[in-house]
XYZ file of C-alpha atoms in Angstrom:
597
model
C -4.639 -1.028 -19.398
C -2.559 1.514 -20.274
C 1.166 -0.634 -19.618
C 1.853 -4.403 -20.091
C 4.290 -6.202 -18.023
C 6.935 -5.202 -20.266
C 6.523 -1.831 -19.466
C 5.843 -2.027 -16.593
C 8.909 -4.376 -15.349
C 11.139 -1.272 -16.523
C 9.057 1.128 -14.706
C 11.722 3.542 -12.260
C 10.431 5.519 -9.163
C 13.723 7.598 -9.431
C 13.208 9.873 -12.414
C 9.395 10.436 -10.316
C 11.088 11.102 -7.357
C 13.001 13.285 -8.713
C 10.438 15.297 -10.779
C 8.139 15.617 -6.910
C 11.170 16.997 -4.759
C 12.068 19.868 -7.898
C 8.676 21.010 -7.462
C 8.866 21.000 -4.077
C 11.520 23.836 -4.160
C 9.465 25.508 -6.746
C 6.635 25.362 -4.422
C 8.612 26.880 -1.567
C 10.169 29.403 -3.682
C 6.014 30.204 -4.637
C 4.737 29.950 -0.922
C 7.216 32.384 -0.304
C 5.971 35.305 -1.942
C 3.063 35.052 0.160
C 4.157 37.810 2.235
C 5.113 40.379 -0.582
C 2.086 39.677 -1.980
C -0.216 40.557 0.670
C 2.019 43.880 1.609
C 1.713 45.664 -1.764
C -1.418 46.833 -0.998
C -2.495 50.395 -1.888
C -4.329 51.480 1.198
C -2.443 54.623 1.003
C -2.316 55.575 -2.691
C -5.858 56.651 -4.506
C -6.427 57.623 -8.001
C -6.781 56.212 -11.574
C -2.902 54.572 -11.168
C -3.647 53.502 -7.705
C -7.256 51.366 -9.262
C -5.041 49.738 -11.929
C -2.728 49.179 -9.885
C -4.995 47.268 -7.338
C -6.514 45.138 -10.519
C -3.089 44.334 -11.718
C -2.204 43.071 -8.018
C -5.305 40.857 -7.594
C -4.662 39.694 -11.250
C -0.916 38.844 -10.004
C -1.984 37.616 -6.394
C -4.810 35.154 -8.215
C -2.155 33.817 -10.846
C 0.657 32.987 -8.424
C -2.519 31.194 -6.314
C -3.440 29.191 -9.255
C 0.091 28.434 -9.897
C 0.433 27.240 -6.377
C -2.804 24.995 -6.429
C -1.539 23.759 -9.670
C 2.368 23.156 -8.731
C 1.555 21.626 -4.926
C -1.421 19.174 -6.899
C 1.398 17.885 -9.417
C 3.890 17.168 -6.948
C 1.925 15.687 -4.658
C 0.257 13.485 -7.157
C 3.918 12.447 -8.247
C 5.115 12.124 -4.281
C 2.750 9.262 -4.262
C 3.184 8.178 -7.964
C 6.571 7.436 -6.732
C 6.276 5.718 -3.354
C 3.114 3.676 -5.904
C 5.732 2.410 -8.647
C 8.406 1.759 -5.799
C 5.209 -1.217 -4.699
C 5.149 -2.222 -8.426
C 9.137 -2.745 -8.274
C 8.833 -4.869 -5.006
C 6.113 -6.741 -7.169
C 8.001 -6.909 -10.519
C 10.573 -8.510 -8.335
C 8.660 -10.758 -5.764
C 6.757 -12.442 -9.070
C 10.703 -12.986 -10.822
C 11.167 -14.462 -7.257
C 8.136 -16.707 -7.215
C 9.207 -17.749 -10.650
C 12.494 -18.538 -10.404
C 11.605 -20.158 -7.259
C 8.502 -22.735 -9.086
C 10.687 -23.320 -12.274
C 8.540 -21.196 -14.389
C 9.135 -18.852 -17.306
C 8.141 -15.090 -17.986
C 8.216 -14.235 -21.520
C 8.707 -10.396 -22.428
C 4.765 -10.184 -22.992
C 4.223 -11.269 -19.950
C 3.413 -14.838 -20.859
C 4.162 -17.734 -18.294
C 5.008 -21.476 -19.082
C 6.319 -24.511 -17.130
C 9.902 -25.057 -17.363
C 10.617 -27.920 -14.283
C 7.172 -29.632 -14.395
C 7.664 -31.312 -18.003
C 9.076 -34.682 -18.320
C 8.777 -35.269 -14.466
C 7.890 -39.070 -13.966
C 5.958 -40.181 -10.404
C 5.504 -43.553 -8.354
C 1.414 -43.436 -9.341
C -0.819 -42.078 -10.996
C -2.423 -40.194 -8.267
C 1.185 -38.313 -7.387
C 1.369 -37.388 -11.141
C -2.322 -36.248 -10.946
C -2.061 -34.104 -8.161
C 1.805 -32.532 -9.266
C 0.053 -31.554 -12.507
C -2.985 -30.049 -11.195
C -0.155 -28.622 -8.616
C 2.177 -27.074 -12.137
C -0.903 -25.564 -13.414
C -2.040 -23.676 -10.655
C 1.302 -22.629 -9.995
C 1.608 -21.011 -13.309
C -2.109 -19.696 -12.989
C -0.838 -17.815 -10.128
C 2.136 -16.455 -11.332
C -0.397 -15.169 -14.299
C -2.623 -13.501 -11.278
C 0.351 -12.096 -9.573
C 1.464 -10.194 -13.357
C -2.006 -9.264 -13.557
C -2.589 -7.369 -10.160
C 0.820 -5.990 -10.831
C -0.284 -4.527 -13.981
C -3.407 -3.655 -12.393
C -1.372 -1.588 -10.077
C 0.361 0.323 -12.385
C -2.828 1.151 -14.467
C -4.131 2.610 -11.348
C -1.042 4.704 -10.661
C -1.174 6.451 -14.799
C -4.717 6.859 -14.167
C -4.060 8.745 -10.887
C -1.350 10.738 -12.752
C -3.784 11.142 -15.674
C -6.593 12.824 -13.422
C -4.432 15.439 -11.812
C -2.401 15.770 -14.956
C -4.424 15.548 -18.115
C -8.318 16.288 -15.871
C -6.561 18.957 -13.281
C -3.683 20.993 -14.721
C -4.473 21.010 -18.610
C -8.478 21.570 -18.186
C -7.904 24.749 -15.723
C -9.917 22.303 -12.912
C -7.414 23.782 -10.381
C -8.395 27.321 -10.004
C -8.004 28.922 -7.026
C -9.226 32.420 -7.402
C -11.033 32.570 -4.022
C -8.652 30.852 -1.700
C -7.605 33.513 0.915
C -3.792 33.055 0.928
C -1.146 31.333 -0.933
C -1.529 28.696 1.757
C -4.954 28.079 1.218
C -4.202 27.546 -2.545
C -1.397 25.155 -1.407
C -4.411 23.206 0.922
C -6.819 23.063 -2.368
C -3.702 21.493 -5.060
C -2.834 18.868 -2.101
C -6.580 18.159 -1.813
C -7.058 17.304 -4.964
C -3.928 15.314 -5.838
C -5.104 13.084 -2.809
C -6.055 9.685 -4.569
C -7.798 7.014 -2.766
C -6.046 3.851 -1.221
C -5.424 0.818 -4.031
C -8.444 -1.111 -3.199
C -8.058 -4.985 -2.857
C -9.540 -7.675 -5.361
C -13.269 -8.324 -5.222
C -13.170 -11.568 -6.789
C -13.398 -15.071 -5.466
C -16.804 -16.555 -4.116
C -17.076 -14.338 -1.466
C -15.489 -11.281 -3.006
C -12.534 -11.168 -1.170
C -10.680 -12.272 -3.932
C -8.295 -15.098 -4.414
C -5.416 -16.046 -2.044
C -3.233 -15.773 -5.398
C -4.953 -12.356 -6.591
C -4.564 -11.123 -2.695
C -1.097 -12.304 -2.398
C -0.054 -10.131 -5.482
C -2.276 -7.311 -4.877
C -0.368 -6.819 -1.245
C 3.343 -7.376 -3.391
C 1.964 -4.305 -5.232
C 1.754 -1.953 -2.351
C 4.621 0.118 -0.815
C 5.710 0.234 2.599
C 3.910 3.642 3.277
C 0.631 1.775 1.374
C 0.563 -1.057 3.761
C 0.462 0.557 6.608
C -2.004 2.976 5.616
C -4.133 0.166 4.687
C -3.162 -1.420 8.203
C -4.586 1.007 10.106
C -7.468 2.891 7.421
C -8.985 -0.371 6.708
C -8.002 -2.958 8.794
C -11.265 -4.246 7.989
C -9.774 -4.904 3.927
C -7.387 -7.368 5.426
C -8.086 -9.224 9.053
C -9.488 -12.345 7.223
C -8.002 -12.015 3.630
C -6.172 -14.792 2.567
C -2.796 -14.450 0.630
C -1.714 -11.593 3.561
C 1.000 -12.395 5.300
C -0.039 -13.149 8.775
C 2.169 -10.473 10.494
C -0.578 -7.932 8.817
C -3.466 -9.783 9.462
C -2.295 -9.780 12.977
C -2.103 -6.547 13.648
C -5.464 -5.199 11.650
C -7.676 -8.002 13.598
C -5.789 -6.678 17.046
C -6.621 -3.005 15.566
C -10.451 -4.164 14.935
C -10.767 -6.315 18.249
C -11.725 -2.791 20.521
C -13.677 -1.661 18.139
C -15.572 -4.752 17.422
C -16.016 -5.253 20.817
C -17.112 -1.728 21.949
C -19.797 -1.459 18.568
C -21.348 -5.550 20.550
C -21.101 -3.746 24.047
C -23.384 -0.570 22.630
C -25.839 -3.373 20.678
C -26.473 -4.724 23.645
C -26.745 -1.434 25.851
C -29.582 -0.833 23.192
C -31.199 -3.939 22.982
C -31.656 -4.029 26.973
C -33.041 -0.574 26.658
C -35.460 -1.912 24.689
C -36.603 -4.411 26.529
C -36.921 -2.966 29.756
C -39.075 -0.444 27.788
C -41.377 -2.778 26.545
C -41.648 -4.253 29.999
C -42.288 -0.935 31.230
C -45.332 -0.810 28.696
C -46.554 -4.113 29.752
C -46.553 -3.499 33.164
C -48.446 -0.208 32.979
C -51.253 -1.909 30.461
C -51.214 -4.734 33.361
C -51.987 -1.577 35.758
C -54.429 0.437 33.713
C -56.479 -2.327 31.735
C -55.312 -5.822 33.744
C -54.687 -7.377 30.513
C -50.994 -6.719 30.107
C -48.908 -9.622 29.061
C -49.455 -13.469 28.915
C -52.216 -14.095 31.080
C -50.924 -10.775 33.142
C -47.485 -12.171 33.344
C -45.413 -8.858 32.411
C -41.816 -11.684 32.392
C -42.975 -14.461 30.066
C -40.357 -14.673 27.594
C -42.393 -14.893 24.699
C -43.020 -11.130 24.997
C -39.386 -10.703 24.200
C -38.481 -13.148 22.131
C -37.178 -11.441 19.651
C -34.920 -8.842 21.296
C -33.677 -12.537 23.305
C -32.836 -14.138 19.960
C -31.240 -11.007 19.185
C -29.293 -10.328 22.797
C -28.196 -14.294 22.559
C -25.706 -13.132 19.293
C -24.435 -10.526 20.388
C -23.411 -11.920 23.968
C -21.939 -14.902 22.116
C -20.318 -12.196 19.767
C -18.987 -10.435 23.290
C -17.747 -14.063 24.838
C -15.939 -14.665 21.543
C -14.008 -11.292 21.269
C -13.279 -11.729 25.352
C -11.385 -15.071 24.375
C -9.840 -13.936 21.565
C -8.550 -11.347 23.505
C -6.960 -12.994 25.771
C -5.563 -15.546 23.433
C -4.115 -12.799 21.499
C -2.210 -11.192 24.835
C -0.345 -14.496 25.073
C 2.929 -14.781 23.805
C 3.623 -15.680 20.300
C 0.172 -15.657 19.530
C -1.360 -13.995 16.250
C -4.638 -13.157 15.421
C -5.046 -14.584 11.381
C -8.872 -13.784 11.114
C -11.917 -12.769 12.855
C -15.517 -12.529 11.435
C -18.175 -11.725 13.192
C -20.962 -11.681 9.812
C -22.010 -15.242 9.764
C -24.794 -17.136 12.201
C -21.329 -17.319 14.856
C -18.528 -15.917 15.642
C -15.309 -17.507 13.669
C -11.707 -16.972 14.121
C -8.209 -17.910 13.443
C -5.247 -17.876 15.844
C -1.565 -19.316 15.515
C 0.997 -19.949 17.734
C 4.486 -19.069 16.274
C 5.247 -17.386 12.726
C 3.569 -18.323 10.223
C 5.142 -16.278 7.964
C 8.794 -17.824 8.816
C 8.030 -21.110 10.078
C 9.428 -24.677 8.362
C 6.774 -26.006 9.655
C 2.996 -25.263 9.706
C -0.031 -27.536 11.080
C -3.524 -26.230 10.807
C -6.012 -27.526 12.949
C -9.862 -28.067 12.176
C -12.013 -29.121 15.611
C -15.528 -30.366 15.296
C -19.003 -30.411 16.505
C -19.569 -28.323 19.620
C -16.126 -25.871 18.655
C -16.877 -22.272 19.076
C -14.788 -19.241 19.649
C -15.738 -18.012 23.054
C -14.444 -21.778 23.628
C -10.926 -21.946 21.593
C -9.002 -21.559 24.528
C -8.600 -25.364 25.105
C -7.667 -26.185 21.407
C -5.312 -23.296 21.713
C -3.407 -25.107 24.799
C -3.302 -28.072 23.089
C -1.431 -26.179 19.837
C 1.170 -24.847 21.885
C 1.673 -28.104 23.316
C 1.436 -29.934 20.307
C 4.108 -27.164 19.005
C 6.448 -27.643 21.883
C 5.955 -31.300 21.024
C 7.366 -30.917 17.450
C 9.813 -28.396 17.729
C 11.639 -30.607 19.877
C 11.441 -33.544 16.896
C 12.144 -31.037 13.832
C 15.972 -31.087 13.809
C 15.679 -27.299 15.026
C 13.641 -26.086 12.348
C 10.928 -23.589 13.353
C 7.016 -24.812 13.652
C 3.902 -22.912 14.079
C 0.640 -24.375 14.636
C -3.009 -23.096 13.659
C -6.253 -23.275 15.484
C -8.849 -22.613 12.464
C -12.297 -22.144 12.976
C -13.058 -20.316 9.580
C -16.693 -22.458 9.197
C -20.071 -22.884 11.042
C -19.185 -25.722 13.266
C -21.980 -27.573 13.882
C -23.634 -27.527 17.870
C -24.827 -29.621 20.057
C -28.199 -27.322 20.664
C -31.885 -27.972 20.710
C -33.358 -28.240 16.764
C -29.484 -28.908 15.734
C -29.709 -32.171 14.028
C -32.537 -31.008 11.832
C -31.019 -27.749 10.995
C -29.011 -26.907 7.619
C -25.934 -26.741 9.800
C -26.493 -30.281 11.677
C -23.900 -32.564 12.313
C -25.749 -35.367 10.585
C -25.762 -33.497 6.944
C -21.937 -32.781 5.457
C -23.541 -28.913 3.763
C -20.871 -27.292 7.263
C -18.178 -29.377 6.391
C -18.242 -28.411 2.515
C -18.813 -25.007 2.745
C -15.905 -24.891 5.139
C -13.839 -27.398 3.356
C -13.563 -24.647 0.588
C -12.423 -21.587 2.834
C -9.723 -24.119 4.802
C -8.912 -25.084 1.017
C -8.461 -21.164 0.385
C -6.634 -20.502 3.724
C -4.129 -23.503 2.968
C -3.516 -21.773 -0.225
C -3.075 -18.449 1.458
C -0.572 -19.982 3.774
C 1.462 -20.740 0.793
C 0.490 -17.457 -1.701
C 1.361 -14.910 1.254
C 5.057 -16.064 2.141
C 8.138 -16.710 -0.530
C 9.240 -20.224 0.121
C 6.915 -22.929 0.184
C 6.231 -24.423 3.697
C 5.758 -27.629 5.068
C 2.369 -27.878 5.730
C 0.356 -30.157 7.640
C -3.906 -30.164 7.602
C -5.180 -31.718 11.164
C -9.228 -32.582 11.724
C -10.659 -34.114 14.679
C -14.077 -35.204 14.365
C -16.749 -33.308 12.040
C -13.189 -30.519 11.326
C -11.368 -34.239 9.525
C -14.507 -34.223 7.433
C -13.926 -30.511 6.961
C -10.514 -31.071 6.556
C -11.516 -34.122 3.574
C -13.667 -31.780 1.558
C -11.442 -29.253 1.573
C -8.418 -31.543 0.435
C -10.646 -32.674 -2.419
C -9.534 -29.392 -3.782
C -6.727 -29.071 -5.952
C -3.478 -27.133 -5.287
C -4.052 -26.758 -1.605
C -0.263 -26.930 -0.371
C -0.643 -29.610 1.853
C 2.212 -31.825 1.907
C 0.252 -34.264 4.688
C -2.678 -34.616 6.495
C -3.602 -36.468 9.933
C -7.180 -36.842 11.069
C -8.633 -38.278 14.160
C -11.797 -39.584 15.416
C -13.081 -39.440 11.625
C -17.240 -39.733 10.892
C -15.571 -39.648 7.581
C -13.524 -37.514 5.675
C -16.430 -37.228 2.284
C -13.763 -39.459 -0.092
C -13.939 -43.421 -0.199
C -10.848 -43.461 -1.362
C -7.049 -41.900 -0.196
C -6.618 -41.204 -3.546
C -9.529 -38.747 -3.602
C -7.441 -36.530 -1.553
C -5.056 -34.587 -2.927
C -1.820 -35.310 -1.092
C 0.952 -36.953 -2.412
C 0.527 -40.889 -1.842
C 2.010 -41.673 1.509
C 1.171 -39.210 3.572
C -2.631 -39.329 4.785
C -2.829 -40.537 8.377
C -5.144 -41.577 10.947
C -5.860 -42.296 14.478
C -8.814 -43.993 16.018
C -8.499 -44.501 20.309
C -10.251 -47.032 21.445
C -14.439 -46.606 22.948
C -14.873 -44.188 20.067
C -18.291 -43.964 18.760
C -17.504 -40.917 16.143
C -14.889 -42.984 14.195
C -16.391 -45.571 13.283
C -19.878 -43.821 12.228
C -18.818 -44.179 8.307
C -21.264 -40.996 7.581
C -19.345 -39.391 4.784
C -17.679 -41.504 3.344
C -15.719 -44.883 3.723
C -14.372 -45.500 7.467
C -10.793 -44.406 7.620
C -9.449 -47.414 9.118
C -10.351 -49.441 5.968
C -8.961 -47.333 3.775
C -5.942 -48.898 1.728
C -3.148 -46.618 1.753
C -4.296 -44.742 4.695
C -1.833 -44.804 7.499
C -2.936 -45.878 10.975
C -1.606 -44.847 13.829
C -1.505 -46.026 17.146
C -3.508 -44.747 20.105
C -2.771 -46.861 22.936
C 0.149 -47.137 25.191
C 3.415 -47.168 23.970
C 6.742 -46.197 24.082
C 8.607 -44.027 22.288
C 10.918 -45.732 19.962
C 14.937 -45.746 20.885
C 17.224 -43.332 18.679
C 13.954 -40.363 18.568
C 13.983 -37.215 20.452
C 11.740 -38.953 23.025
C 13.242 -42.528 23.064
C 11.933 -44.463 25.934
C 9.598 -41.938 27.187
C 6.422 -43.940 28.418
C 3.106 -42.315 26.252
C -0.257 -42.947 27.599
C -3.134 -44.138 25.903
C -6.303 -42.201 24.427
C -9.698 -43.268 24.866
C -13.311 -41.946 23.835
C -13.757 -38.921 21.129
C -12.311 -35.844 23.307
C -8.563 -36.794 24.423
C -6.512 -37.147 21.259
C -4.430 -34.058 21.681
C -3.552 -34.743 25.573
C -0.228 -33.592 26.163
C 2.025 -37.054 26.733
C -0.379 -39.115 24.764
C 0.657 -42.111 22.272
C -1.506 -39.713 19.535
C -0.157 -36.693 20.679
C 3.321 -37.811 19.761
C 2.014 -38.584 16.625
C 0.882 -35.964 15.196
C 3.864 -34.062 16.645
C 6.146 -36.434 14.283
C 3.771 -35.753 11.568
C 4.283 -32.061 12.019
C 7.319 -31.826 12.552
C 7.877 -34.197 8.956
C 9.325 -37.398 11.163
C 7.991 -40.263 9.766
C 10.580 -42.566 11.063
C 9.597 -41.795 14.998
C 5.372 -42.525 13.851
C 4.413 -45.223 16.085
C 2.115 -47.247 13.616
C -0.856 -48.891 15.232
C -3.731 -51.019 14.273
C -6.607 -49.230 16.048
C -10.116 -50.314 16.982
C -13.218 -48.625 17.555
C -16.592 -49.773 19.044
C -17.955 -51.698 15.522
C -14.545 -52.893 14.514
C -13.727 -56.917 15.348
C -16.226 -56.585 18.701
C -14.494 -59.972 19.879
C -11.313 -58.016 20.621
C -12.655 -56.181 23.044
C -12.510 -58.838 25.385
C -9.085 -60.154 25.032
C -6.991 -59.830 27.383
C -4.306 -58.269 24.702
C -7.060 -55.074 24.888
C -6.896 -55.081 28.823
């Protein structure tokens, strides 16, 4: 690279700026002899003089168009050297921020070490554990963020370099047969047009890392963004480590377009079938042997454009609801992919970029994006619910379904996405791990958030809080099959604050298929499903709550487990209602009491 971070923290748009708008005037003073140029001709004078005089003017007239080529490249190149290094200031700055911020240290060289981490002491060995693995990555990223930053500016001298050092100085920027000054202009701001600053490619999935994403978007200007906004809104709808303001607005950008490209798929696709129909049916007329046994509508015959139409009008039903989900208020679209076996998306209710508070929700077999609407009523609800409990701090809530969700469909349970096996669950675990972490890389402060997971999303939600350095300060699941840990302490959460809720008549939770059953789980805290009331001196006191029973009702508005996870949301552990809870293979005998009535 041709700067290091000591450089490069020093690095000054002004002096740029400065250099762009003093050609400017030199290019207007050029463009302006355009003009005189083009009225010395010699039309009217012959001779010997008048033929030198002619070469000498086509001499001058394809200098001062070189000159212009050459001046307009230069400045233009340093216009958007400029507006470049004024992103690599706002990144220079946010990663002193996120420094000062973590207790870290940023040597001259660009070196980064642990200043508040050492010496701290912790109630277990688990909370140390996950702190440290917590100080490491923080300083990892802070390395990431200098990187990209550096990356940045080795992009910006190698833009300057090309037009400079490849353009100017190696006579690339002749323009002997442009047809006016103006034209020369058009061929200098041509090629001092550089291409946009490309995001990371790392990361699994090349889409990079929510730390190298997060400091790759510091690095870009105000003029950048936008331009990457609405150029490639593609680079950004599902990139974690954008702030979700941006991701909003590229996916609501893509959403038409998405949905018109489906619309003309399946235009084609019909085509095609009714054409092969219409070849079936004539060999049925000409021969009598078209189709199955003469049958010109048996499926099989189409099989294969079916399989195909069946995506794609999934594809259509999911961009309908996500339409309408993102034309309610205070909704924001934070991904949408439409590359995998099923449609997957991401939508929040309130700002996640601002918000104290942020819960992410993970639903379970049978979820599906042409279906989201339901989870997405019980968000705001569940919002509502904790906003009212937070002490007037802000909360957002998250309906994420970034993963293959496994389906209740014919061949499912002996498929490599079935609900039986846990290969869904970890393979989403690990992109909720990465979206977690994007939560946290993409804003300045660090939030308060909460992972939810109901059903096969807890187990989700398990693998991906096996991962270190998530930024999950709790996590509440519900209706468990098992969250792939036997132990709490195999999640990494601080000790304390891993919940769970179990209603009553609920098959799911007490399944044990990955992993230990939550309800035996020492340190695991239980919460109560049934009727209650809401305990005296709370934001609710007295209110009656009603009881939850079965797999599909834990996030009814007014419920006993509703309220729960609100207070877990909104960080109030001292309004929790604690509850033992049984399901249909724990203590059979109780069922019958009259206690369980």
């Amino acid at each position: 690279m041709s700067a290091g971070w000591s450089t490069v923290r020093r690095w000054d748009r002004e002096p740029v700026e400065a250099a762009s708008q003093a050609l400017l005037g030199v290019e207007d003073r050029l463009l302006s002899l355009d003009d005189e140029v083009r009225g010395s001709a010699t039309k009217q004078w012959f001779g010997l003089a008048a033929e030198g005089a002619r070469v000498e003017l086509t001499g001058i007239r394809e200098e001062l168009e070189d000159r212009v080529t050459e001046v307009t490249a230069v400045r233009r190149a340093l216009a958007e050297a400029a507006d470049a290094i004024h992103g690599v200031q706002n990144a220079v700055a946010a990663v002193e921020r996120f420094a000062h911020a973590n207790g870290l240290r940023i040597s001259d060289n660009g070196m980064v070490s642990d200043v508040e981490g050492a010496g701290k002491r912790y109630a277990t060995q688990h909370d140390a554990d996950v702190a440290d693995a917590e100080r490491r990555a923080l300083v990892q990223e802070c390395v990431t963020r200098i990187d990209e930053t550096v990356r940045k500016a080795a992009e910006i001298d190698r833009d300057l370099c090309r037009v400079l050092r490849d353009g100017v100085l190696a006579g690339r920027l002749a323009a002997t047969d442009a047809a006016s000054l103006t034209a020369a202009q058009q061929v200098g701001y041509v090629f001092a047009e550089d291409g946009q600053y490309a995001p990371p490619s790392g990361g699994p999935d090349g889409t990079g890392t929510a730390a190298q994403n997060a400091g790759w978007w510091a690095a870009l200007s105000d003029v950048e963004r936008e331009a990457v906004i609405y150029n490639h809104p593609e680079w950004i709808g599902n990139r974690d480590g954008v702030p979700a303001w941006a991701r909003d607005r590229a996916n609501r950008l893509l959403l038409p377009q998405l949905s018109a490209s489906v619309d003309q798929q399946i235009s084609v696709l019909e085509a095609q079938r009714e054409y092969r129909r219409q070849q079936e049916l004539d060999k049925l007329l000409t021969t009598g042997q078209g189709g199955n046994y003469g049958d010109v509508d048996d499926p099989v015959l189409y099989q294969d454009i079916d399989a195909k139409l069946r995506v794609l009008r999934e594809q259509k039903a999911a961009l309908a609801t996500v339409t309408t989900l993102a034309g309610k208020p205070d909704h924001h679209v934070l991904g949408l992919d439409l590359s995998h076996g099923r449609p997957q998306a991401i939508v929040a209710v309130g700002d996640v970029d601002a918000a104290q508070h942020v819960a992410v929700f993970t639903p379970g077999l049978g979820s599906s994006v042409a279906g989201m609407t339901g989870y997405d009523d019980h968000m705001r609800e569940l919002q509502l619910r904790a906003s009212r409990m937070a002490y007037g701090e802000s909360v957002a809530t998250v309906t994420w379904i970034g993963y293959q969700s496994p389906q209740v469909e014919p061949g499912s349970l002996i498929s490599g996405n079935s609900v039986a096996l846990s290969g869904a669950a970890s393979h989403g675990g690990h992109d909720l791990a990465e979206f977690y972490r994007g939560i946290n890389a993409s804003r300045a402060d660090d939030p308060d958030l909460t992972a939810l997971g109901h059903s096969y999303g807890s187990t989700t939600t398990g693998y991906a809080l096996q991962e270190q350095n998530t930024g999950v300060d709790r996590a509440a699941f519900f209706g468990s099959p098992g969250l792939g840990v036997e132990t709490v302490d195999e999640l990494n959460v601080p000790s304390g604050t891993a919940s769970y809720a179990e209603a009553k008549w609920d098959p799911v939770g007490d399944l044990d298929r990955f992993g230990a059953d939550p309800t035996t789980m020492e340190g695991m805290k239980q919460l109560q499903t049934g009727a209650a009331t809401a305990p005296y001196g709370t934001d609710y006191s007295g209110t009656r709550l009603n009881d939850v029973t079965m797999h599909a009702s834990y996030l009814n508005d007014g419920s006993t487990s509703q309220y729960n996870l609100a207070t877990i949301v909104a960080n109030r552990p001292d309004a929790t209602i604690a509850g033992a809870n049984v399901g249909v293979t724990d203590q059979p005998w109780w069922w019958w009491g009259p206690w369980n009535a």
